[in-house]
Amino acid sequence: MNSPNSKQQLFDRWAPFYDFWIPSILYQATHQRLLEYVELPEDPNVLDLSCGTGRLLNRLAAAYPSLQGTGLDFSAAMLRQARRSNRHRPRLIFVQGQAAPLRFTDRQFDAIFNTFSFLHYPEPQQVLAEICRVLRPDGTFYWVDPTTNASTGVGYSPVTPNGMRVYSPEVRQQMGTQAGMKHIRHEYLIGKNLLSMFVKVS
Ligand SMILES: C[S@@+](CC[C@H](N)C(=O)[O-])C[C@H]1O[C@@H](n2cnc3c(N)ncnc32)[C@H](O)[C@@H]1O
């Protein structure tokens, strides 16, 4: 399995080509579908955790003119691309950091987005606990990743040779609930890319 550092280097190397890579085009189409399920309060303050090149935040900022957004990622090269293509300065900012622990204060965000990234985290339950901590009560967590039909029961799904974990809908639901969130719905966006929505219990 890749170490966190080698993963970071992998994403750094990938960043200059990321937006032109075929699966990224599918990711962007999935972001567009995700917007159909997004509901935000007035003047929302949102976090895109592992934002990559910032495409989703730019899309959200265009749809919600009063939205303030923070994109966090551990790859400096991904963030360079995100800052370069930031069309909504100063409403959108991009900062470097790990998915856990998060560098934010408790209850800071109205919504948190995580797309095509959760499957890379070596400590998934710790990330969910941090998401829950920085989400305000009744705030929403939008988790989008490919899923598997195989129910893996309690615990994590097997780790692939690339250090990725694919979670079944049942396992996601269980993990979010354990972290202190209420599961709201599952929706398939494109193919096996599943949106799991949670609300932080007040
Ligand atoms: C496949 S990309 C997805 C990017 C973006 N969310 C999207 O939908 O296009 C995965 C991203 O997760 C970031 N990432 C992976 N592990 C991370 C970690 N432990 N902490 C912060 N970012 C991480 C990578 O740097 C990369 O930008």
mmCIF file with all atom_site columns, C-alpha atoms in Angstrom, residues 4 6 8 17 22-23 56-57 61 65 67 70 77 85 101 118-119 129 138-140 145 155 173 179 185:
data_model
loop_
_atom_site.group_PDB
_atom_site.id
_atom_site.type_symbol
_atom_site.label_atom_id
_atom_site.label_alt_id
_atom_site.label_comp_id
_atom_site.label_asym_id
_atom_site.label_entity_id
_atom_site.label_seq_id
_atom_site.pdbx_PDB_ins_code
_atom_site.Cartn_x
_atom_site.Cartn_y
_atom_site.Cartn_z
_atom_site.occupancy
_atom_site.B_iso_or_equiv
_atom_site.pdbx_formal_charge
_atom_site.auth_seq_id
_atom_site.auth_comp_id
_atom_site.auth_asym_id
_atom_site.auth_atom_id
_atom_site.pdbx_PDB_model_num
ATOM 1  C CA . PRO A 1 4   ? 0.691   9.011  2.655   1.00 0.00 ? 4   PRO A CA 1
ATOM 2  C CA . SER A 1 6   ? 4.066   8.750  -1.844  1.00 0.00 ? 6   SER A CA 1
ATOM 3  C CA . GLN A 1 8   ? 0.936   13.115 -2.044  1.00 0.00 ? 8   GLN A CA 1
ATOM 4  C CA . PHE A 1 17  ? -2.659  17.002 -16.398 1.00 0.00 ? 17  PHE A CA 1
ATOM 5  C CA . ILE A 1 22  ? -10.470 11.293 -19.241 1.00 0.00 ? 22  ILE A CA 1
ATOM 6  C CA . PRO A 1 23  ? -11.804 10.240 -15.788 1.00 0.00 ? 23  PRO A CA 1
ATOM 7  C CA . LEU A 1 56  ? -16.440 21.718 -7.919  1.00 0.00 ? 56  LEU A CA 1
ATOM 8  C CA . LEU A 1 57  ? -16.041 24.887 -5.826  1.00 0.00 ? 57  LEU A CA 1
ATOM 9  C CA . ALA A 1 61  ? -19.745 29.545 -6.480  1.00 0.00 ? 61  ALA A CA 1
ATOM 10 C CA . PRO A 1 65  ? -23.483 34.010 -5.740  1.00 0.00 ? 65  PRO A CA 1
ATOM 11 C CA . LEU A 1 67  ? -21.263 31.369 -1.270  1.00 0.00 ? 67  LEU A CA 1
ATOM 12 C CA . THR A 1 70  ? -12.611 26.875 1.150   1.00 0.00 ? 70  THR A CA 1
ATOM 13 C CA . ALA A 1 77  ? 0.558   21.176 -7.163  1.00 0.00 ? 77  ALA A CA 1
ATOM 14 C CA . SER A 1 85  ? -8.287  28.759 -12.258 1.00 0.00 ? 85  SER A CA 1
ATOM 15 C CA . PRO A 1 101 ? -6.777  16.429 11.607  1.00 0.00 ? 101 PRO A CA 1
ATOM 16 C CA . PHE A 1 118 ? -12.492 9.580  0.425   1.00 0.00 ? 118 PHE A CA 1
ATOM 17 C CA . LEU A 1 119 ? -11.349 6.281  -1.065  1.00 0.00 ? 119 LEU A CA 1
ATOM 18 C CA . ALA A 1 129 ? -15.005 12.497 12.916  1.00 0.00 ? 129 ALA A CA 1
ATOM 19 C CA . ASP A 1 138 ? -27.875 20.409 10.841  1.00 0.00 ? 138 ASP A CA 1
ATOM 20 C CA . GLY A 1 139 ? -25.116 21.033 8.268   1.00 0.00 ? 139 GLY A CA 1
ATOM 21 C CA . THR A 1 140 ? -24.821 18.581 5.366   1.00 0.00 ? 140 THR A CA 1
ATOM 22 C CA . ASP A 1 145 ? -17.143 8.140  -4.622  1.00 0.00 ? 145 ASP A CA 1
ATOM 23 C CA . GLY A 1 155 ? -15.698 -2.301 9.087   1.00 0.00 ? 155 GLY A CA 1
ATOM 24 C CA . GLN A 1 173 ? -24.126 4.678  6.207   1.00 0.00 ? 173 GLN A CA 1
ATOM 25 C CA . ALA A 1 179 ? -19.174 9.656  13.442  1.00 0.00 ? 179 ALA A CA 1
ATOM 26 C CA . ARG A 1 185 ? -30.084 9.438  1.189   1.00 0.00 ? 185 ARG A CA 1
#
